Amino acid sequence: MQGKILKGIAGFYYIETSDEKIYECKAKGIFRKDNIKPMVGDDVEIDIIDEEKQIGNIIRILPRRAQLLRPPVANVDQAVILFAIVKPDPNYNLLDRFLIMMRQQNLPVIICFNKQDIASEEEKQKLTESYENCGYKVLFISVKEDKGLDELKALLKGKTTTLAGPSGVGKSSLLNKLVPDADMQIGELSRKIERGKNTTRHSELFFVKELSDEGFDTFIIDTPGFTSLELRNVSVDTLMQYYPEFEDYEPECRFGGCSHIAEPDCGVKNALEKGLISKVRYDNYKLLYEELRNMRPVY
Ligand code: GDP
Ligand code: ZN
């Protein structure tokens, strides 16, 4: 029987099969044989040990299409980063960190701003202008009033999407809309184990039935832990690669290798003054630049 790992806790894996049954499985023997550890998102083959008790054993991990390290999930196609336009105001710094992290892993990102029902036109305009030139798709939605959700759903259809965002932005509300039976899916089975352990929350996959009319093919991942995103493998010299909207103006910089921070005759800063580059993005670049500079080892 083939299935997908929705969740892993304390050596147990929760696997949904295409007939929408969930089995609690162990992975005996897999480690020894293939030397890989099953991860959330993996497509696997299982042996059903007890149909009634919904218990099985993973016997094979199917080849991974992709593997994300942060968060550790297999077979992800894209990320949706959810912020609110207001309440809470977007934390641009966190947003840029997330964009950098996902670009490092070559994962396409859709930026989604929620709560458009309580936001002004100016507030929306500011976000549009800030992020439209940086190469990401930007959507405005209201989970509460069911606005913009069709467009989002169309983008999710047939794909596995990791959903991330800071707290208070409406992530649970959105998840509830997409997966109304989320609690039912694994809840019963895993609650026993979770209660016994002091588990930190892990990524959890949900099958989005509403969007899967072609089969067992649309999943959304609830990604927890979104407070501090530490940048790794980014240096002051490579940071600008993550700001593709700077590129057009870099040839106008007087100095080759200009960092666009303090140099005179800087094309990027000129573009910023003319309003061709978003101040939100530039300010963030500067902030992250300072942070990375201070992280340099001192000899
Ligand atoms: P989470 O912390 O990201 O999971 O956010 P929740 O889903 O718990 O939502 C936080 C608060 O925002 C709740 O009071 C929701 O009712 C509210 N909320 C969620 N979506 C919307 C929206 O589209 N518009 C407005 N006005 N409020 C929303
Ligand atoms: Zn410059």
Tab-separated table of N, CA, C and O in Angstrom, residues 185-295:
chain	number	residue	atom	x	y	z
A	185	GLN	N	-8.112	14.453	10.990
A	185	GLN	CA	-7.211	13.662	10.164
A	185	GLN	C	-6.249	12.786	10.964
A	185	GLN	O	-6.197	11.594	10.772
A	186	ILE	N	-5.490	13.406	11.857
A	186	ILE	CA	-4.558	12.585	12.627
A	186	ILE	C	-4.878	12.643	14.105
A	186	ILE	O	-4.446	11.802	14.871
A	187	GLY	N	-5.649	13.650	14.443
A	187	GLY	CA	-5.890	13.957	15.849
A	187	GLY	C	-6.023	12.749	16.747
A	187	GLY	O	-5.183	12.521	17.625
A	188	GLU	N	-7.021	11.968	16.479
A	188	GLU	CA	-7.330	10.819	17.336
A	188	GLU	C	-6.130	9.914	17.557
A	188	GLU	O	-5.821	9.530	18.669
A	189	LEU	N	-5.459	9.627	16.465
A	189	LEU	CA	-4.360	8.674	16.541
A	189	LEU	C	-3.164	9.199	17.323
A	189	LEU	O	-2.585	8.489	18.132
A	190	SER	N	-2.811	10.451	17.068
A	190	SER	CA	-1.545	10.934	17.623
A	190	SER	C	-1.696	11.558	18.998
A	190	SER	O	-0.723	11.739	19.706
A	191	ARG	N	-2.911	11.871	19.379
A	191	ARG	CA	-3.095	12.593	20.639
A	191	ARG	C	-2.519	11.824	21.824
A	191	ARG	O	-1.894	12.379	22.697
A	192	LYS	N	-2.748	10.538	21.800
A	192	LYS	CA	-2.239	9.662	22.868
A	192	LYS	C	-0.738	9.863	23.080
A	192	LYS	O	-0.276	10.074	24.180
A	193	ILE	N	-0.016	9.795	21.958
A	193	ILE	CA	1.434	9.888	22.032
A	193	ILE	C	1.867	11.286	22.427
A	193	ILE	O	2.714	11.470	23.285
A	194	GLU	N	1.208	12.267	21.814
A	194	GLU	CA	1.614	13.637	22.071
A	194	GLU	C	1.440	14.009	23.540
A	194	GLU	O	2.224	14.754	24.100
A	195	ARG	N	0.401	13.486	24.126
A	195	ARG	CA	0.129	13.804	25.519
A	195	ARG	C	1.253	13.297	26.417
A	195	ARG	O	1.640	13.926	27.369
A	196	GLY	N	1.753	12.120	26.068
A	196	GLY	CA	2.800	11.508	26.866
A	196	GLY	C	4.158	12.183	26.747
A	196	GLY	O	4.957	12.157	27.654
A	197	LYS	N	4.405	12.819	25.619
A	197	LYS	CA	5.732	13.395	25.390
A	197	LYS	C	5.660	14.909	25.515
A	197	LYS	O	4.623	15.510	25.341
A	198	ASN	N	6.822	15.453	25.783
A	198	ASN	CA	6.881	16.900	25.786
A	198	ASN	C	7.325	17.357	24.399
A	198	ASN	O	8.424	17.848	24.209
A	199	THR	N	6.460	17.160	23.435
A	199	THR	CA	6.901	17.384	22.058
A	199	THR	C	6.858	18.856	21.675
A	199	THR	O	5.891	19.545	21.987
A	200	THR	N	7.908	19.289	20.997
A	200	THR	CA	7.823	20.588	20.352
A	200	THR	C	7.012	20.352	19.091
A	200	THR	O	7.015	19.243	18.561
A	201	ARG	N	6.345	21.365	18.632
A	201	ARG	CA	5.518	21.147	17.457
A	201	ARG	C	6.380	20.926	16.218
A	201	ARG	O	7.380	21.575	16.011
A	202	HIS	N	5.942	19.988	15.420
A	202	HIS	CA	6.648	19.702	14.174
A	202	HIS	C	5.774	20.097	13.003
A	202	HIS	O	4.580	20.308	13.154
A	203	SER	N	6.393	20.130	11.827
A	203	SER	CA	5.605	20.376	10.623
A	203	SER	C	4.602	19.257	10.449
A	203	SER	O	4.888	18.100	10.727
A	204	GLU	N	3.436	19.625	9.992
A	204	GLU	CA	2.404	18.624	9.781
A	204	GLU	C	1.743	18.853	8.424
A	204	GLU	O	1.464	19.970	8.025
A	205	LEU	N	1.550	17.761	7.728
A	205	LEU	CA	0.980	17.838	6.392
A	205	LEU	C	-0.518	17.549	6.435
A	205	LEU	O	-0.957	16.692	7.201
A	206	PHE	N	-1.275	18.244	5.622
A	206	PHE	CA	-2.708	17.969	5.529
A	206	PHE	C	-3.091	17.745	4.076
A	206	PHE	O	-2.634	18.467	3.192
A	207	PHE	N	-3.936	16.797	3.897
A	207	PHE	CA	-4.477	16.526	2.568
A	207	PHE	C	-5.623	17.507	2.316
A	207	PHE	O	-6.546	17.614	3.129
A	208	VAL	N	-5.544	18.268	1.229
A	208	VAL	CA	-6.597	19.236	0.920
A	208	VAL	C	-7.541	18.593	-0.093
A	208	VAL	O	-7.325	18.651	-1.297
A	209	LYS	N	-8.553	17.994	0.448
A	209	LYS	CA	-9.458	17.207	-0.388
A	209	LYS	C	-10.189	18.067	-1.414
A	209	LYS	O	-10.301	17.708	-2.585
A	210	GLU	N	-10.621	19.219	-0.958
A	210	GLU	CA	-11.391	20.129	-1.818
A	210	GLU	C	-10.670	20.437	-3.124
A	210	GLU	O	-11.297	20.645	-4.165
A	211	LEU	N	-9.324	20.478	-3.069
A	211	LEU	CA	-8.580	20.858	-4.269
A	211	LEU	C	-7.975	19.662	-4.998
A	211	LEU	O	-7.228	19.809	-5.943
A	212	SER	N	-8.299	18.483	-4.518
A	212	SER	CA	-7.651	17.298	-5.073
A	212	SER	C	-8.582	16.455	-5.936
A	212	SER	O	-8.600	15.249	-5.806
A	213	ASP	N	-9.336	17.094	-6.821
A	213	ASP	CA	-10.277	16.289	-7.601
A	213	ASP	C	-9.594	15.374	-8.613
A	213	ASP	O	-10.187	14.455	-9.142
A	214	GLU	N	-8.317	15.608	-8.826
A	214	GLU	CA	-7.577	14.743	-9.744
A	214	GLU	C	-6.983	13.533	-9.026
A	214	GLU	O	-6.312	12.721	-9.634
A	215	GLY	N	-7.147	13.477	-7.708
A	215	GLY	CA	-6.551	12.359	-6.972
A	215	GLY	C	-6.030	12.811	-5.627
A	215	GLY	O	-6.533	13.738	-5.038
A	216	PHE	N	-4.976	12.159	-5.208
A	216	PHE	CA	-4.407	12.392	-3.885
A	216	PHE	C	-3.195	13.295	-4.082
A	216	PHE	O	-2.055	12.860	-3.966
A	217	ASP	N	-3.432	14.568	-4.436
A	217	ASP	CA	-2.289	15.340	-4.925
A	217	ASP	C	-2.126	16.753	-4.367
A	217	ASP	O	-1.204	17.460	-4.742
A	218	THR	N	-3.012	17.192	-3.477
A	218	THR	CA	-2.850	18.550	-2.954
A	218	THR	C	-2.670	18.500	-1.446
A	218	THR	O	-3.515	17.960	-0.724
A	219	PHE	N	-1.546	19.053	-0.998
A	219	PHE	CA	-1.251	19.017	0.433
A	219	PHE	C	-0.795	20.388	0.904
A	219	PHE	O	-0.219	21.154	0.140
A	220	ILE	N	-1.083	20.639	2.179
A	220	ILE	CA	-0.592	21.883	2.752
A	220	ILE	C	0.132	21.547	4.051
A	220	ILE	O	-0.286	20.655	4.785
A	221	ILE	N	1.236	22.222	4.271
A	221	ILE	CA	2.042	21.924	5.456
A	221	ILE	C	1.960	23.088	6.422
A	221	ILE	O	2.279	24.227	6.071
A	222	ASP	N	1.545	22.771	7.613
A	222	ASP	CA	1.528	23.767	8.666
A	222	ASP	C	2.928	23.799	9.273
A	222	ASP	O	3.377	22.830	9.860
A	223	THR	N	3.612	24.921	9.065
A	223	THR	CA	4.994	25.024	9.522
A	223	THR	C	5.064	25.853	10.801
A	223	THR	O	4.790	27.043	10.780
A	224	PRO	N	5.398	25.238	11.888
A	224	PRO	CA	5.459	25.999	13.147
A	224	PRO	C	6.807	26.677	13.342
A	224	PRO	O	7.717	26.495	12.531
A	225	GLY	N	6.915	27.447	14.400
A	225	GLY	CA	8.212	28.011	14.754
A	225	GLY	C	8.668	29.088	13.813
A	225	GLY	O	9.484	28.865	12.938
A	226	PHE	N	8.118	30.247	13.963
A	226	PHE	CA	8.457	31.309	13.038
A	226	PHE	C	8.782	32.574	13.821
A	226	PHE	O	8.182	33.605	13.633
A	227	THR	N	9.726	32.463	14.720
A	227	THR	CA	10.022	33.657	15.505
A	227	THR	C	11.327	34.292	15.047
A	227	THR	O	11.334	35.416	14.575
A	228	SER	N	12.416	33.540	15.145
A	228	SER	CA	13.664	34.117	14.660
A	228	SER	C	14.181	33.256	13.525
A	228	SER	O	14.260	32.040	13.634
A	229	LEU	N	14.451	33.888	12.438
A	229	LEU	CA	15.000	33.156	11.306
A	229	LEU	C	16.449	33.596	11.140
A	229	LEU	O	16.731	34.659	10.627
A	230	GLU	N	17.310	32.751	11.606
A	230	GLU	CA	18.730	33.062	11.542
A	230	GLU	C	19.228	32.814	10.125
A	230	GLU	O	18.961	31.767	9.543
A	231	LEU	N	19.939	33.793	9.572
A	231	LEU	CA	20.451	33.622	8.215
A	231	LEU	C	21.720	32.769	8.243
A	231	LEU	O	22.622	33.021	9.025
A	232	ARG	N	21.738	31.777	7.395
A	232	ARG	CA	22.944	30.957	7.280
A	232	ARG	C	23.434	31.002	5.854
A	232	ARG	O	22.648	31.117	4.928
A	233	ASN	N	24.747	30.886	5.704
A	233	ASN	CA	25.362	30.885	4.375
A	233	ASN	C	25.021	32.117	3.549
A	233	ASN	O	24.869	32.051	2.337
A	234	VAL	N	24.848	33.243	4.232
A	234	VAL	CA	24.709	34.516	3.529
A	234	VAL	C	25.793	35.417	4.109
A	234	VAL	O	26.006	35.423	5.313
A	235	SER	N	26.479	36.156	3.233
A	235	SER	CA	27.498	37.069	3.740
A	235	SER	C	27.163	38.467	3.252
A	235	SER	O	26.272	38.639	2.420
A	236	VAL	N	27.894	39.463	3.749
A	236	VAL	CA	27.642	40.827	3.273
A	236	VAL	C	27.794	40.909	1.754
A	236	VAL	O	27.126	41.705	1.106
A	237	ASP	N	28.678	40.074	1.226
A	237	ASP	CA	28.919	40.148	-0.226
A	237	ASP	C	27.850	39.449	-1.058
A	237	ASP	O	27.714	39.721	-2.249
A	238	THR	N	27.147	38.531	-0.464
A	238	THR	CA	26.151	37.797	-1.257
A	238	THR	C	24.717	38.262	-0.977
A	238	THR	O	23.802	37.910	-1.702
A	239	LEU	N	24.561	39.076	0.064
A	239	LEU	CA	23.209	39.510	0.447
A	239	LEU	C	22.454	40.146	-0.718
A	239	LEU	O	21.264	39.904	-0.924
A	240	MET	N	23.158	40.965	-1.528
A	240	MET	CA	22.467	41.700	-2.599
A	240	MET	C	21.856	40.785	-3.667
A	240	MET	O	20.924	41.170	-4.345
A	241	GLN	N	22.369	39.551	-3.748
A	241	GLN	CA	21.764	38.598	-4.698
A	241	GLN	C	20.302	38.341	-4.391
A	241	GLN	O	19.541	37.907	-5.243
A	242	TYR	N	19.950	38.561	-3.130
A	242	TYR	CA	18.567	38.285	-2.723
A	242	TYR	C	17.664	39.506	-2.907
A	242	TYR	O	16.506	39.497	-2.521
A	243	TYR	N	18.229	40.536	-3.494
A	243	TYR	CA	17.445	41.739	-3.816
A	243	TYR	C	17.539	41.979	-5.317
A	243	TYR	O	18.242	42.889	-5.778
A	244	PRO	N	16.852	41.132	-6.095
A	244	PRO	CA	17.026	41.179	-7.551
A	244	PRO	C	16.623	42.529	-8.152
A	244	PRO	O	17.094	42.888	-9.231
A	245	GLU	N	15.790	43.289	-7.442
A	245	GLU	CA	15.372	44.582	-7.988
A	245	GLU	C	16.508	45.612	-7.973
A	245	GLU	O	16.381	46.676	-8.578
A	246	PHE	N	17.620	45.305	-7.305
A	246	PHE	CA	18.771	46.223	-7.312
A	246	PHE	C	19.563	46.121	-8.618
A	246	PHE	O	20.231	47.052	-9.030
A	247	GLU	N	19.480	44.941	-9.208
A	247	GLU	CA	20.359	44.579	-10.316
A	247	GLU	C	20.434	45.611	-11.441
A	247	GLU	O	21.506	45.969	-11.905
A	248	ASP	N	19.265	46.109	-11.846
A	248	ASP	CA	19.204	47.060	-12.962
A	248	ASP	C	20.031	48.322	-12.711
A	248	ASP	O	20.448	48.984	-13.656
A	249	TYR	N	20.209	48.665	-11.431
A	249	TYR	CA	20.858	49.942	-11.123
A	249	TYR	C	22.315	49.791	-10.744
A	249	TYR	O	23.037	50.767	-10.615
A	250	GLU	N	22.752	48.567	-10.558
A	250	GLU	CA	24.126	48.329	-10.122
A	250	GLU	C	25.179	48.811	-11.131
A	250	GLU	O	26.236	49.298	-10.725
A	251	PRO	N	24.897	48.704	-12.448
A	251	PRO	CA	25.905	49.212	-13.406
A	251	PRO	C	26.161	50.709	-13.247
A	251	PRO	O	27.196	51.218	-13.683
A	252	GLU	N	25.248	51.432	-12.610
A	252	GLU	CA	25.434	52.880	-12.442
A	252	GLU	C	26.257	53.233	-11.200
A	252	GLU	O	26.543	54.397	-10.957
A	253	CYS	N	26.607	52.225	-10.400
A	253	CYS	CA	27.431	52.490	-9.220
A	253	CYS	C	28.849	52.845	-9.666
A	253	CYS	O	29.383	52.219	-10.580
A	254	ARG	N	29.436	53.856	-9.003
A	254	ARG	CA	30.782	54.271	-9.404
A	254	ARG	C	31.814	53.169	-9.135
A	254	ARG	O	32.727	52.937	-9.919
A	255	PHE	N	31.655	52.487	-7.993
A	255	PHE	CA	32.623	51.444	-7.619
A	255	PHE	C	32.123	50.051	-7.972
A	255	PHE	O	30.965	49.727	-7.696
A	256	GLY	N	33.020	49.263	-8.553
A	256	GLY	CA	32.692	47.849	-8.748
A	256	GLY	C	32.591	47.196	-7.383
A	256	GLY	O	33.327	47.561	-6.469
A	257	GLY	N	31.688	46.311	-7.219
A	257	GLY	CA	31.530	45.654	-5.917
A	257	GLY	C	30.934	46.564	-4.861
A	257	GLY	O	31.108	46.366	-3.666
A	258	CYS	N	30.251	47.624	-5.331
A	258	CYS	CA	29.596	48.577	-4.421
A	258	CYS	C	28.607	47.838	-3.519
A	258	CYS	O	27.858	46.989	-3.976
A	259	SER	N	28.630	48.164	-2.221
A	259	SER	CA	27.706	47.480	-1.318
A	259	SER	C	26.382	48.240	-1.189
A	259	SER	O	25.465	47.787	-0.515
A	260	HIS	N	26.321	49.409	-1.824
A	260	HIS	CA	25.114	50.249	-1.802
A	260	HIS	C	24.785	50.745	-0.397
A	260	HIS	O	23.627	50.987	-0.060
A	261	ILE	N	25.802	50.829	0.440
A	261	ILE	CA	25.550	51.287	1.803
A	261	ILE	C	26.104	52.705	1.982
A	261	ILE	O	25.323	53.651	2.168
A	262	ALA	N	27.432	52.854	1.893
A	262	ALA	CA	28.017	54.160	2.192
A	262	ALA	C	28.784	54.774	1.021
A	262	ALA	O	29.263	55.891	1.107
A	263	GLU	N	28.887	54.033	-0.089
A	263	GLU	CA	29.680	54.521	-1.211
A	263	GLU	C	29.003	55.723	-1.882
A	263	GLU	O	27.781	55.763	-1.972
A	264	PRO	N	29.819	56.689	-2.379
A	264	PRO	CA	29.232	57.785	-3.151
A	264	PRO	C	28.856	57.314	-4.563
A	264	PRO	O	29.359	56.288	-5.016
A	265	ASP	N	28.000	58.078	-5.224
A	265	ASP	CA	27.565	57.763	-6.597
A	265	ASP	C	27.104	56.318	-6.750
A	265	ASP	O	27.568	55.577	-7.616
A	266	CYS	N	26.179	55.956	-5.915
A	266	CYS	CA	25.674	54.579	-5.937
A	266	CYS	C	24.350	54.533	-6.712
A	266	CYS	O	23.411	55.258	-6.398
A	267	GLY	N	24.318	53.717	-7.748
A	267	GLY	CA	23.139	53.607	-8.599
A	267	GLY	C	21.904	53.156	-7.840
A	267	GLY	O	20.779	53.611	-8.103
A	268	VAL	N	22.111	52.272	-6.886
A	268	VAL	CA	20.985	51.745	-6.114
A	268	VAL	C	20.395	52.829	-5.220
A	268	VAL	O	19.177	53.019	-5.151
A	269	LYS	N	21.306	53.569	-4.554
A	269	LYS	CA	20.809	54.654	-3.690
A	269	LYS	C	20.135	55.766	-4.497
A	269	LYS	O	19.158	56.363	-4.058
A	270	ASN	N	20.672	56.029	-5.693
A	270	ASN	CA	20.021	57.012	-6.559
A	270	ASN	C	18.609	56.561	-6.942
A	270	ASN	O	17.668	57.346	-6.940
A	271	ALA	N	18.509	55.270	-7.275
A	271	ALA	CA	17.205	54.720	-7.654
A	271	ALA	C	16.234	54.788	-6.470
A	271	ALA	O	15.043	55.064	-6.627
A	272	LEU	N	16.777	54.576	-5.285
A	272	LEU	CA	15.958	54.655	-4.077
A	272	LEU	C	15.401	56.068	-3.913
A	272	LEU	O	14.209	56.261	-3.647
A	273	GLU	N	16.277	57.057	-4.124
A	273	GLU	CA	15.846	58.446	-3.988
A	273	GLU	C	14.773	58.810	-4.999
A	273	GLU	O	13.873	59.578	-4.711
A	274	LYS	N	14.876	58.225	-6.179
A	274	LYS	CA	13.878	58.506	-7.221
A	274	LYS	C	12.617	57.674	-7.025
A	274	LYS	O	11.692	57.736	-7.841
A	275	GLY	N	12.603	56.855	-6.016
A	275	GLY	CA	11.420	56.029	-5.752
A	275	GLY	C	11.313	54.807	-6.660
A	275	GLY	O	10.256	54.198	-6.770
A	276	LEU	N	12.425	54.449	-7.319
A	276	LEU	CA	12.388	53.296	-8.223
A	276	LEU	C	12.627	51.984	-7.485
A	276	LEU	O	12.319	50.912	-7.982
A	277	ILE	N	13.211	52.119	-6.309
A	277	ILE	CA	13.419	50.952	-5.449
A	277	ILE	C	12.650	51.198	-4.161
A	277	ILE	O	12.621	52.318	-3.648
A	278	SER	N	12.047	50.152	-3.653
A	278	SER	CA	11.225	50.307	-2.461
A	278	SER	C	12.070	50.591	-1.218
A	278	SER	O	13.089	49.954	-0.968
A	279	LYS	N	11.615	51.578	-0.464
A	279	LYS	CA	12.338	51.958	0.749
A	279	LYS	C	12.272	50.835	1.784
A	279	LYS	O	13.242	50.572	2.494
A	280	VAL	N	11.137	50.177	1.843
A	280	VAL	CA	10.984	49.063	2.773
A	280	VAL	C	12.054	48.006	2.516
A	280	VAL	O	12.738	47.541	3.418
A	281	ARG	N	12.204	47.672	1.233
A	281	ARG	CA	13.182	46.639	0.895
A	281	ARG	C	14.609	47.123	1.130
A	281	ARG	O	15.439	46.406	1.665
A	282	TYR	N	14.888	48.367	0.732
A	282	TYR	CA	16.243	48.873	0.911
A	282	TYR	C	16.613	48.946	2.397
A	282	TYR	O	17.702	48.539	2.805
A	283	ASP	N	15.684	49.469	3.208
A	283	ASP	CA	15.951	49.582	4.647
A	283	ASP	C	16.257	48.221	5.260
A	283	ASP	O	17.112	48.089	6.125
A	284	ASN	N	15.542	47.222	4.792
A	284	ASN	CA	15.779	45.869	5.268
A	284	ASN	C	17.129	45.338	4.848
A	284	ASN	O	17.802	44.650	5.604
A	285	TYR	N	17.476	45.646	3.613
A	285	TYR	CA	18.782	45.238	3.093
A	285	TYR	C	19.875	45.799	4.000
A	285	TYR	O	20.783	45.091	4.416
A	286	LYS	N	19.713	47.078	4.334
A	286	LYS	CA	20.710	47.758	5.153
A	286	LYS	C	20.795	47.131	6.551
A	286	LYS	O	21.878	46.904	7.083
A	287	LEU	N	19.652	46.837	7.087
A	287	LEU	CA	19.584	46.225	8.421
A	287	LEU	C	20.256	44.852	8.440
A	287	LEU	O	21.047	44.537	9.327
A	288	LEU	N	19.923	44.064	7.426
A	288	LEU	CA	20.511	42.729	7.359
A	288	LEU	C	22.013	42.822	7.074
A	288	LEU	O	22.803	42.036	7.582
A	289	TYR	N	22.390	43.814	6.276
A	289	TYR	CA	23.805	44.023	5.956
A	289	TYR	C	24.591	44.300	7.240
A	289	TYR	O	25.632	43.701	7.482
A	290	GLU	N	24.062	45.203	8.054
A	290	GLU	CA	24.726	45.524	9.327
A	290	GLU	C	24.821	44.293	10.210
A	290	GLU	O	25.842	44.033	10.832
A	291	GLU	N	23.728	43.544	10.242
A	291	GLU	CA	23.717	42.347	11.075
A	291	GLU	C	24.806	41.366	10.634
A	291	GLU	O	25.548	40.829	11.451
A	292	LEU	N	24.887	41.163	9.319
A	292	LEU	CA	25.866	40.206	8.800
A	292	LEU	C	27.291	40.703	8.999
A	292	LEU	O	28.197	39.934	9.269
A	293	ARG	N	27.470	42.017	8.888
A	293	ARG	CA	28.803	42.588	9.050
A	293	ARG	C	29.297	42.384	10.482
A	293	ARG	O	30.438	42.067	10.731
A	294	ASN	N	28.377	42.530	11.418
A	294	ASN	CA	28.760	42.377	12.816
A	294	ASN	C	28.978	40.921	13.201
A	294	ASN	O	29.514	40.634	14.253
A	295	MET	N	28.509	40.036	12.321
A	295	MET	CA	28.691	38.620	12.609
A	295	MET	C	30.045	38.108	12.130
A	295	MET	O	30.434	36.995	12.428
